[in-house]
Coordinates of C-alpha atoms in Angstrom, one line a residue:
X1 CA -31.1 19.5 12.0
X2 CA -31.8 16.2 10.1
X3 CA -34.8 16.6 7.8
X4 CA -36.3 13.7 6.5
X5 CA -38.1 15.8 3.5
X6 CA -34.0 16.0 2.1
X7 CA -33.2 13.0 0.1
X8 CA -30.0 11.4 0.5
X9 CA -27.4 11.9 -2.6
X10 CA -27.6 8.8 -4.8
X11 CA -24.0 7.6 -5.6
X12 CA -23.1 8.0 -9.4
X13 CA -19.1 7.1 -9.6
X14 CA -16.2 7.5 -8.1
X15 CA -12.4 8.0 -9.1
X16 CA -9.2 9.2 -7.4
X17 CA -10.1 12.8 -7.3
X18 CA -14.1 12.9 -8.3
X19 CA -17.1 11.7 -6.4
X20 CA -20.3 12.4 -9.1
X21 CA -23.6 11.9 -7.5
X22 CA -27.7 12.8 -8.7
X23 CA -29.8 14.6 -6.1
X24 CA -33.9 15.4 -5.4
X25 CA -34.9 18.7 -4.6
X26 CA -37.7 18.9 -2.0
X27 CA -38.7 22.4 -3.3
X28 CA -38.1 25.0 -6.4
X29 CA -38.0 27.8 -4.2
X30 CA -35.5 27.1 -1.5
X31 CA -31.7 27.2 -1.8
X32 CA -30.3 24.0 -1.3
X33 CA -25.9 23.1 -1.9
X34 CA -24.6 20.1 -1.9
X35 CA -21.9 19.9 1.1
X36 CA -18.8 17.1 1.0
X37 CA -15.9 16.9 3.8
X38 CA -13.3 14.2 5.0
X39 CA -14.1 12.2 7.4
X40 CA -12.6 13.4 10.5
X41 CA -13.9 17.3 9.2
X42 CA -16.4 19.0 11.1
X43 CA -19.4 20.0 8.6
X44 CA -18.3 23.8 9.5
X45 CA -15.2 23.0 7.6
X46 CA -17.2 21.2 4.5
X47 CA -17.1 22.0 1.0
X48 CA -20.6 23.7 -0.1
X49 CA -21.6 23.7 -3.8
X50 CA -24.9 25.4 -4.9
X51 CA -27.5 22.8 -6.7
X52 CA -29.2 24.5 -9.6
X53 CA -32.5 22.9 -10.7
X54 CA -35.6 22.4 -10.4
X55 CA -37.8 19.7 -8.3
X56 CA -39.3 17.3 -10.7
X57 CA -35.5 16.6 -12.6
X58 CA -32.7 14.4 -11.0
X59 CA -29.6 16.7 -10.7
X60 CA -26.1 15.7 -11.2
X61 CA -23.5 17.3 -9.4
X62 CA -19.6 16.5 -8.9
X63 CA -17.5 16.8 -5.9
X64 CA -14.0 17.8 -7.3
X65 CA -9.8 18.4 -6.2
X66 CA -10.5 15.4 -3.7
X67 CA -7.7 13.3 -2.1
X68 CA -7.4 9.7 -3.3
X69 CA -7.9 6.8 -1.0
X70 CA -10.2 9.4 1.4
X71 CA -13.8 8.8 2.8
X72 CA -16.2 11.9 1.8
X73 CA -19.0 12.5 3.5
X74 CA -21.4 14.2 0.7
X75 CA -25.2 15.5 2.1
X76 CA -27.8 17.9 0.8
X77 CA -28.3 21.0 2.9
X78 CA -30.7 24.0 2.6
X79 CA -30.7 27.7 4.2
X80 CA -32.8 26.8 6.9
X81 CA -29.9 25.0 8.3
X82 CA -31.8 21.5 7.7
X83 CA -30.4 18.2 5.6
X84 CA -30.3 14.8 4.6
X85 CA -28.8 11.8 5.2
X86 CA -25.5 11.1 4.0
X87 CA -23.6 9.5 1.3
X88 CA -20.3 8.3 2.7
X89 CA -17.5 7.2 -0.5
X90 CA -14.0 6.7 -0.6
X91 CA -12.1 7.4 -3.8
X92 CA -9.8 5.6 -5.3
X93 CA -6.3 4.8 -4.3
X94 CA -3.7 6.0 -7.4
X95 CA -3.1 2.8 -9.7
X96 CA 0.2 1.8 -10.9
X97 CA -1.0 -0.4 -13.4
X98 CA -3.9 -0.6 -15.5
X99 CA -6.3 -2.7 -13.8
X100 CA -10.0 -1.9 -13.5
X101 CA -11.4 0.9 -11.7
X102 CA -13.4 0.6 -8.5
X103 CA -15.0 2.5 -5.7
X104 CA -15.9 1.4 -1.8
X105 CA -19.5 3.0 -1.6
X106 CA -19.8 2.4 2.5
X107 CA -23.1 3.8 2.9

């Protein structure tokens, strides 16, 4: 169930295989993980990484071993089954040459 009291991940960076992105924590005293899948993934099947930290500090948190050139879907969950909006990023495509960097943040 949607919770609006779960902030949506703020988007950090991006590379071929990395998505980094700072969360909010609504509350010291309740598990929250940050989950990440494809696109075409069902959240059943997402990634889950437990966010360490407490409310009042921004927390940093990288979504690793990704595919380039993929859309991620990346959201804050808690036990209760609630979370927030998400963050949808592609990563990079590999780069022959060396050109500049960048990252599609669609949403």
């Amino acid at each position: 169930m949607t919770s609006s009291k779960i902030d949506k991940p703020e988007y950090i960076s991006a590379d071929e295989t990395c998505i980094t992105v700072k969360v909010h924590l609504e509350s010291d005293s309740m598990p929250y993980k940050l989950a990440y899948k494809q696109h075409p993934q069902s959240w059943t099947d997402a990634t889950h990484l437990p966010i360490h930290g407490v409310r009042a500090d921004p927390i940093t948190l990288e979504a690793t071993d990704l595919l380039p050139a993929t859309t991620y879907f990346i959201r804050v969950e808690n036990d209760l089954g609630e979370f927030g909006e998400s963050l949808i990023v592609d990563t990079e495509a590999v780069n022959c040459t060396p050109q500049a960097k960048s990252c599609c943040v669609l949403q």
